[in-house]
């Protein structure tokens, strides 16, 4: 590689530019949530998980500690494939159980946040010498390749309620792609955030310390870096509100004043003062809506566990 090639930023991928153009051309402008996550975005998300208002992570952690040892002992997975692994802190409950049950195995964390994933994988490889850690940088909303030989049974994991970041049709399509990789004896371990008083959800996405607002604005910094856009992150307010009829909270960035954003090779996009870009949806579920999603994907709930307050659920699903 020449020095120039090493230094120059890679040309933006045409599919990404088309996706940005389509999203910013809709009446309600929107951008895909995966663009939150560069190194800083992943670190901001980790900070969110420790906020007092963000009940999701600690509630899921307690549920995993309660049920995963038994579920893993029953399934006896020799491989674990995790979608959107992030810091994989909670995943350690699964890795501990695999180590106890079978003495080791293979762990494949999949994530778009490349640098963050490399660090997480290196730390896990050091902490779990009996486990073969094989990180895969990929977009889980598209088809992606996994290592050729994955030992069976394989447990797929999708934690943190990241499934909620997809509207029901897209969520079912994503789960159907997981299902197509599964054979007899494989399972899916998933975490889902449950429907509750909107004020509780709104507090979790409007924290007093303003970390979620920074996380939201980080998407604009990411797009400036990867697509050469000229967003001014400080020109947008964070807004998150619950839509009862859709059982979801939405995060938006609201332009404080009229502005034009230019993305080379994608176009120029005008925003009115007060106009917003939707950056994320986070759908909240109940047992019936989860059953419907899984059924549409050819899966069924085998085990289901919620906390006493009914905030969050973890489940083990098997091929229907
Ligand atoms: N599973 C962790 C992290 C959840 S945050 C937890 O439960 O705490 C969501 C994670 O999914 C982030 O690490 C983000 O980088 C990743 N992610 C988001 N969209 C993605 C996509 N389209 N493809 C792959 N990874 C994605
Ligand atoms: C990753 N995902 C499940 C988080 C959520 O709660 O929807 C992302 C997040 N957005 C704002 N805070 C956290």
Short mmCIF file of C-alpha atoms and ligand atoms in Angstrom, two decimals:
data_model
loop_
_atom_site.label_atom_id
_atom_site.label_comp_id
_atom_site.label_asym_id
_atom_site.label_seq_id
_atom_site.Cartn_x
_atom_site.Cartn_y
_atom_site.Cartn_z
CA UNK A 1 0.00 0.00 0.00
CA UNK A 2 1.32 3.50 -0.81
CA UNK A 3 1.54 6.12 1.93
CA UNK A 4 -1.18 8.12 0.19
CA UNK A 5 -3.54 5.15 0.20
CA UNK A 6 -2.81 4.52 3.86
CA UNK A 7 -3.53 8.11 4.87
CA UNK A 8 -6.50 8.95 2.64
CA UNK A 9 -9.93 8.18 4.09
CA UNK A 10 -11.56 5.33 2.16
CA UNK A 11 -14.14 6.45 -0.40
CA UNK A 12 -17.62 6.23 1.10
CA UNK A 13 -19.44 3.07 0.14
CA UNK A 14 -22.13 3.76 -2.52
CA UNK A 15 -24.69 1.64 -0.62
CA UNK A 16 -24.16 3.80 2.46
CA UNK A 17 -24.61 6.99 0.42
CA UNK A 18 -27.82 5.63 -1.11
CA UNK A 19 -29.12 4.71 2.34
CA UNK A 20 -28.34 8.19 3.71
CA UNK A 21 -29.91 9.89 0.69
CA UNK A 22 -33.10 7.79 1.00
CA UNK A 23 -33.41 8.44 4.73
CA UNK A 24 -32.87 12.20 4.45
CA UNK A 25 -35.31 12.47 1.55
CA UNK A 26 -38.33 11.13 3.49
CA UNK A 27 -40.99 13.48 4.89
CA UNK A 28 -39.81 12.36 8.35
CA UNK A 29 -36.06 12.38 7.87
CA UNK A 30 -34.36 9.35 9.38
CA UNK A 31 -30.92 7.81 9.69
CA UNK A 32 -30.04 4.19 10.59
CA UNK A 33 -29.18 3.64 14.27
CA UNK A 34 -26.04 1.66 13.38
CA UNK A 35 -24.32 5.02 12.72
CA UNK A 36 -24.26 5.79 16.46
CA UNK A 37 -21.47 3.30 16.93
CA UNK A 38 -17.89 4.30 16.32
CA UNK A 39 -15.42 3.96 19.21
CA UNK A 40 -16.88 7.02 20.96
CA UNK A 41 -20.46 5.92 20.32
CA UNK A 42 -19.76 2.50 21.84
CA UNK A 43 -18.16 4.18 24.87
CA UNK A 44 -21.15 6.52 25.24
CA UNK A 45 -23.49 3.53 25.07
CA UNK A 46 -21.48 1.86 27.84
CA UNK A 47 -21.88 5.04 29.92
CA UNK A 48 -25.66 4.91 29.26
CA UNK A 49 -25.81 1.35 30.63
CA UNK A 50 -24.50 2.65 33.98
CA UNK A 51 -27.00 5.54 34.30
CA UNK A 52 -29.53 5.32 37.14
CA UNK A 53 -32.43 5.96 34.71
CA UNK A 54 -31.35 3.23 32.25
CA UNK A 55 -32.91 0.21 33.99
CA UNK A 56 -32.42 -2.15 31.02
CA UNK A 57 -28.83 -3.38 31.41
CA UNK A 58 -28.78 -4.07 35.13
CA UNK A 59 -32.19 -5.77 34.99
CA UNK A 60 -31.09 -8.02 32.12
CA UNK A 61 -27.80 -8.80 33.88
CA UNK A 62 -29.67 -10.05 36.96
CA UNK A 63 -31.99 -12.19 34.81
CA UNK A 64 -29.03 -13.71 32.94
CA UNK A 65 -27.27 -14.55 36.20
CA UNK A 66 -30.46 -16.20 37.45
CA UNK A 67 -31.28 -18.40 34.42
CA UNK A 68 -28.34 -18.74 32.04
CA UNK A 69 -26.45 -21.40 34.05
CA UNK A 70 -29.48 -23.72 33.86
CA UNK A 71 -30.35 -22.88 30.21
CA UNK A 72 -26.77 -23.43 29.04
CA UNK A 73 -26.48 -26.68 31.01
CA UNK A 74 -29.62 -27.88 29.17
CA UNK A 75 -28.59 -26.82 25.65
CA UNK A 76 -24.84 -27.59 26.01
CA UNK A 77 -23.77 -25.15 23.25
CA UNK A 78 -20.24 -25.52 21.87
CA UNK A 79 -20.46 -22.17 20.06
CA UNK A 80 -21.99 -18.81 20.90
CA UNK A 81 -22.72 -16.26 18.12
CA UNK A 82 -23.71 -12.86 19.49
CA UNK A 83 -25.31 -10.14 17.34
CA UNK A 84 -24.42 -6.57 18.36
CA UNK A 85 -22.10 -7.81 21.10
CA UNK A 86 -20.93 -4.37 22.30
CA UNK A 87 -18.80 -4.70 25.45
CA UNK A 88 -20.07 -8.29 25.94
CA UNK A 89 -20.03 -7.71 29.70
CA UNK A 90 -23.33 -9.54 30.24
CA UNK A 91 -22.18 -12.25 27.83
CA UNK A 92 -19.66 -13.33 30.43
CA UNK A 93 -22.51 -15.11 32.24
CA UNK A 94 -22.93 -17.29 29.12
CA UNK A 95 -19.20 -17.82 28.64
CA UNK A 96 -18.83 -18.77 32.31
CA UNK A 97 -21.63 -21.31 31.93
CA UNK A 98 -20.11 -22.73 28.71
CA UNK A 99 -16.75 -23.09 30.46
CA UNK A 100 -18.39 -24.89 33.39
CA UNK A 101 -20.58 -27.13 31.24
CA UNK A 102 -18.21 -28.15 28.44
CA UNK A 103 -14.84 -26.74 29.46
CA UNK A 104 -14.69 -24.25 26.57
CA UNK A 105 -16.10 -23.50 23.14
CA UNK A 106 -16.12 -20.87 20.41
CA UNK A 107 -17.40 -17.31 20.83
CA UNK A 108 -18.21 -15.18 17.77
CA UNK A 109 -19.08 -11.59 18.72
CA UNK A 110 -20.53 -9.71 15.72
CA UNK A 111 -20.62 -5.90 15.71
CA UNK A 112 -20.28 -2.86 13.38
CA UNK A 113 -18.08 -0.98 15.86
CA UNK A 114 -14.78 -2.42 14.58
CA UNK A 115 -12.17 -0.92 16.87
CA UNK A 116 -14.29 -1.41 20.01
CA UNK A 117 -14.98 -5.03 18.99
CA UNK A 118 -11.25 -5.76 18.56
CA UNK A 119 -10.51 -4.52 22.09
CA UNK A 120 -13.43 -6.46 23.60
CA UNK A 121 -12.37 -9.64 21.77
CA UNK A 122 -8.75 -9.28 22.97
CA UNK A 123 -9.88 -8.83 26.59
CA UNK A 124 -12.20 -11.83 26.42
CA UNK A 125 -9.54 -14.01 24.80
CA UNK A 126 -7.22 -13.15 27.72
CA UNK A 127 -9.90 -13.78 30.36
CA UNK A 128 -11.20 -17.01 28.76
CA UNK A 129 -8.18 -18.97 27.48
CA UNK A 130 -10.38 -22.08 27.00
CA UNK A 131 -12.66 -20.21 24.59
CA UNK A 132 -11.77 -19.53 20.98
CA UNK A 133 -12.82 -15.89 20.40
CA UNK A 134 -13.46 -15.08 16.72
CA UNK A 135 -14.74 -11.49 16.26
CA UNK A 136 -16.66 -10.62 13.08
CA UNK A 137 -17.13 -6.99 11.98
CA UNK A 138 -20.43 -6.96 10.09
CA UNK A 139 -23.76 -5.23 9.66
CA UNK A 140 -26.36 -7.61 11.09
CA UNK A 141 -29.13 -6.03 9.02
CA UNK A 142 -27.56 -7.52 5.89
CA UNK A 143 -26.36 -11.05 5.10
CA UNK A 144 -22.92 -11.65 6.55
CA UNK A 145 -20.48 -14.53 6.71
CA UNK A 146 -19.71 -16.46 9.88
CA UNK A 147 -16.66 -18.70 10.37
CA UNK A 148 -16.95 -21.78 8.12
CA UNK A 149 -16.90 -24.38 10.80
CA UNK A 150 -19.01 -23.51 13.79
CA UNK A 151 -19.31 -26.32 16.31
CA UNK A 152 -22.85 -27.44 17.11
CA UNK A 153 -25.00 -26.94 19.06
CA UNK A 154 -24.71 -23.20 18.48
CA UNK A 155 -26.39 -20.71 20.77
CA UNK A 156 -27.21 -17.39 19.07
CA UNK A 157 -27.52 -14.39 21.38
CA UNK A 158 -29.18 -11.03 20.83
CA UNK A 159 -29.06 -9.16 24.12
CA UNK A 160 -29.77 -5.66 25.40
CA UNK A 161 -33.14 -5.37 23.65
CA UNK A 162 -31.34 -4.44 20.43
CA UNK A 163 -34.17 -6.34 18.69
CA UNK A 164 -36.32 -3.35 19.76
CA UNK A 165 -34.29 -1.07 17.53
CA UNK A 166 -36.07 -2.72 14.58
CA UNK A 167 -39.71 -2.24 13.63
CA UNK A 168 -41.67 -5.52 13.75
CA UNK A 169 -41.24 -6.44 10.05
CA UNK A 170 -37.50 -5.78 10.06
CA UNK A 171 -37.14 -7.53 13.43
CA UNK A 172 -38.92 -10.63 12.13
CA UNK A 173 -36.76 -10.60 8.97
CA UNK A 174 -33.59 -10.38 11.07
CA UNK A 175 -34.72 -13.25 13.30
CA UNK A 176 -35.66 -15.29 10.23
CA UNK A 177 -32.07 -14.93 9.00
CA UNK A 178 -30.84 -16.19 12.38
CA UNK A 179 -33.35 -19.06 12.15
CA UNK A 180 -31.98 -20.07 8.72
CA UNK A 181 -28.55 -20.58 10.30
CA UNK A 182 -30.01 -22.76 13.05
CA UNK A 183 -30.33 -26.52 13.06
CA UNK A 184 -31.81 -29.02 15.45
CA UNK A 185 -30.44 -28.43 18.96
CA UNK A 186 -29.44 -24.79 18.37
CA UNK A 187 -31.02 -21.97 20.35
CA UNK A 188 -31.48 -18.22 20.51
CA UNK A 189 -30.99 -16.29 23.76
CA UNK A 190 -32.65 -12.89 23.51
CA UNK A 191 -33.33 -9.92 25.80
CA UNK A 192 -36.40 -7.73 25.31
CA UNK A 193 -37.48 -4.54 27.03
CA UNK A 194 -41.11 -4.82 28.14
CA UNK A 195 -44.00 -2.31 27.89
CA UNK A 196 -44.39 -0.18 30.98
CA UNK A 197 -45.39 3.31 32.12
CA UNK A 198 -44.19 5.69 29.38
CA UNK A 199 -42.65 8.02 31.99
CA UNK A 200 -40.22 5.28 33.06
CA UNK A 201 -39.13 4.69 29.45
CA UNK A 202 -38.88 8.40 28.69
CA UNK A 203 -36.65 8.95 31.74
CA UNK A 204 -34.30 6.18 30.53
CA UNK A 205 -33.81 7.98 27.18
CA UNK A 206 -33.67 11.52 28.63
CA UNK A 207 -31.11 11.08 31.40
CA UNK A 208 -30.36 13.99 33.69
CA UNK A 209 -26.61 13.84 32.95
CA UNK A 210 -27.17 14.30 29.19
CA UNK A 211 -25.23 11.20 28.14
CA UNK A 212 -28.01 9.99 25.83
CA UNK A 213 -28.11 13.42 24.18
CA UNK A 214 -24.37 13.14 23.45
CA UNK A 215 -24.84 9.59 22.18
CA UNK A 216 -27.57 10.86 19.86
CA UNK A 217 -25.43 13.71 18.51
CA UNK A 218 -22.52 11.34 18.03
CA UNK A 219 -24.29 9.96 14.97
CA UNK A 220 -23.69 13.27 13.21
CA UNK A 221 -19.98 13.13 14.06
CA UNK A 222 -19.81 9.59 12.71
CA UNK A 223 -21.48 10.64 9.45
CA UNK A 224 -19.12 13.59 9.11
CA UNK A 225 -16.22 11.13 9.44
CA UNK A 226 -17.43 8.23 7.30
CA UNK A 227 -19.47 10.06 4.66
CA UNK A 228 -17.80 13.50 4.60
CA UNK A 229 -21.07 15.14 5.73
CA UNK A 230 -21.00 18.65 7.21
CA UNK A 231 -23.45 18.29 10.11
CA UNK A 232 -22.93 20.71 12.99
CA UNK A 233 -23.81 18.47 15.98
CA UNK A 234 -24.19 21.47 18.30
CA UNK A 235 -26.98 22.83 16.10
CA UNK A 236 -29.34 20.00 17.13
CA UNK A 237 -31.33 19.25 20.28
CA UNK A 238 -31.87 15.74 21.57
CA UNK A 239 -35.52 14.68 21.85
CA UNK A 240 -36.89 11.29 22.94
CA UNK A 241 -40.60 10.58 23.37
CA UNK A 242 -42.81 7.52 23.77
CA UNK A 243 -45.43 6.77 21.11
CA UNK A 244 -48.07 4.72 22.90
CA UNK A 245 -49.86 3.56 19.75
CA UNK A 246 -46.63 2.04 18.40
CA UNK A 247 -45.27 0.89 21.79
CA UNK A 248 -41.95 2.52 21.10
CA UNK A 249 -39.72 5.37 22.12
CA UNK A 250 -38.19 7.41 19.32
CA UNK A 251 -35.01 9.46 19.44
CA UNK A 252 -34.76 12.52 17.24
CA UNK A 253 -32.27 15.29 16.58
CA UNK A 254 -34.12 18.57 16.18
CA UNK A 255 -32.55 21.37 14.12
CA UNK A 256 -32.52 24.56 16.19
CA UNK A 257 -32.42 26.75 13.08
CA UNK A 258 -32.93 26.19 9.35
CA UNK A 259 -29.92 24.58 7.76
CA UNK A 260 -28.59 22.71 4.76
CA UNK A 261 -26.50 19.59 5.17
CA UNK A 262 -24.32 18.41 2.33
CA UNK A 263 -23.10 14.86 1.89
CA UNK A 264 -20.76 14.56 -1.10
CA UNK A 265 -22.22 12.22 -3.76
CA UNK A 266 -25.47 11.89 -1.80
CA UNK A 267 -26.91 15.40 -2.02
CA UNK A 268 -27.81 18.55 -0.11
CA UNK A 269 -30.64 18.30 2.41
CA UNK A 270 -32.55 21.23 3.86
CA UNK A 271 -33.96 21.22 7.37
CA UNK A 272 -36.48 23.78 8.62
CA UNK A 273 -36.06 25.26 12.09
CA UNK A 274 -37.64 22.68 14.44
CA UNK A 275 -37.52 19.89 11.85
CA UNK A 276 -36.17 16.59 13.15
CA UNK A 277 -34.19 13.60 12.00
CA UNK A 278 -35.31 10.34 13.60
CA UNK A 279 -32.17 8.45 14.66
CA UNK A 280 -33.62 5.48 16.53
CA UNK A 281 -36.75 3.61 17.44
CA UNK A 282 -36.77 1.36 20.49
CA UNK A 283 -39.82 -0.90 20.45
CA UNK A 284 -41.14 -2.24 23.72
CA UNK A 285 -42.70 -5.69 23.76
CA UNK A 286 -44.95 -8.02 25.69
CA UNK A 287 -45.18 -11.79 25.60
CA UNK A 288 -47.74 -11.72 22.78
CA UNK A 289 -45.70 -9.40 20.55
CA UNK A 290 -42.55 -11.48 21.14
CA UNK A 291 -44.44 -14.69 20.33
CA UNK A 292 -45.66 -13.07 17.09
CA UNK A 293 -42.14 -11.96 16.07
CA UNK A 294 -40.67 -15.36 16.78
CA UNK A 295 -43.51 -17.21 15.03
CA UNK A 296 -42.98 -15.08 11.93
CA UNK A 297 -39.33 -16.16 12.00
CA UNK A 298 -40.01 -19.88 12.55
CA UNK A 299 -39.06 -19.85 16.23
CA UNK A 300 -40.88 -20.43 19.52
CA UNK A 301 -40.26 -19.53 23.15
CA UNK A 302 -38.90 -22.45 25.17
CA UNK A 303 -38.00 -20.49 28.35
CA UNK A 304 -39.11 -17.01 29.44
CA UNK A 305 -38.01 -15.09 32.52
CA UNK A 306 -38.90 -11.61 33.75
CA UNK A 307 -37.96 -9.57 36.81
CA UNK A 308 -40.50 -9.05 39.60
CA UNK A 309 -41.37 -5.53 38.37
CA UNK A 310 -41.92 -6.80 34.80
CA UNK A 311 -39.42 -4.37 33.29
CA UNK A 312 -37.45 -6.75 31.08
CA UNK A 313 -37.52 -10.33 29.79
CA UNK A 314 -34.92 -12.82 28.66
CA UNK A 315 -35.93 -15.85 26.66
CA UNK A 316 -34.55 -18.98 25.10
CA UNK A 317 -36.11 -19.70 21.71
CA UNK A 318 -35.84 -22.89 19.65
CA UNK A 319 -36.80 -23.72 16.05
CA UNK A 320 -40.61 -24.04 15.95
N1 LIG B 1 -25.28 -6.32 23.42
C1 LIG B 1 -24.74 -5.18 24.17
C2 LIG B 1 -24.68 -3.93 23.32
C3 LIG B 1 -25.99 -3.34 22.92
S1 LIG B 1 -25.78 -1.79 22.07
C4 LIG B 1 -25.60 -4.96 25.38
O1 LIG B 1 -26.60 -5.63 25.53
O2 LIG B 1 -25.26 -4.11 26.21
C5 LIG B 1 -26.07 -2.29 20.41
C6 LIG B 1 -24.82 -2.92 19.82
O3 LIG B 1 -25.15 -3.38 18.50
C7 LIG B 1 -23.66 -1.94 19.66
O4 LIG B 1 -22.47 -2.54 20.08
C8 LIG B 1 -23.64 -1.62 18.17
O5 LIG B 1 -22.34 -1.34 17.70
C9 LIG B 1 -24.22 -2.88 17.57
N2 LIG B 1 -24.98 -2.64 16.34
C10 LIG B 1 -25.96 -1.74 16.14
N3 LIG B 1 -26.46 -1.85 14.88
C11 LIG B 1 -25.74 -2.84 14.29
C12 LIG B 1 -25.76 -3.41 13.00
N4 LIG B 1 -26.62 -3.00 12.05
N5 LIG B 1 -24.90 -4.41 12.73
C13 LIG B 1 -24.01 -4.87 13.68
N6 LIG B 1 -23.95 -4.36 14.91
C14 LIG B 1 -24.80 -3.36 15.22
C1 LIG B 2 -28.87 -0.73 21.83
N1 LIG B 2 -30.25 -0.36 22.15
C2 LIG B 2 -31.00 -1.49 22.64
C3 LIG B 2 -30.36 0.82 23.03
C4 LIG B 2 -31.85 1.10 23.32
O1 LIG B 2 -32.17 1.24 24.50
O2 LIG B 2 -32.65 1.13 22.39
C5 LIG B 2 -29.70 2.04 22.44
C6 LIG B 2 -29.98 3.30 23.21
N2 LIG B 2 -30.54 4.37 22.73
C7 LIG B 2 -30.63 5.29 23.67
N3 LIG B 2 -30.18 4.77 24.79
C8 LIG B 2 -29.75 3.53 24.54
#
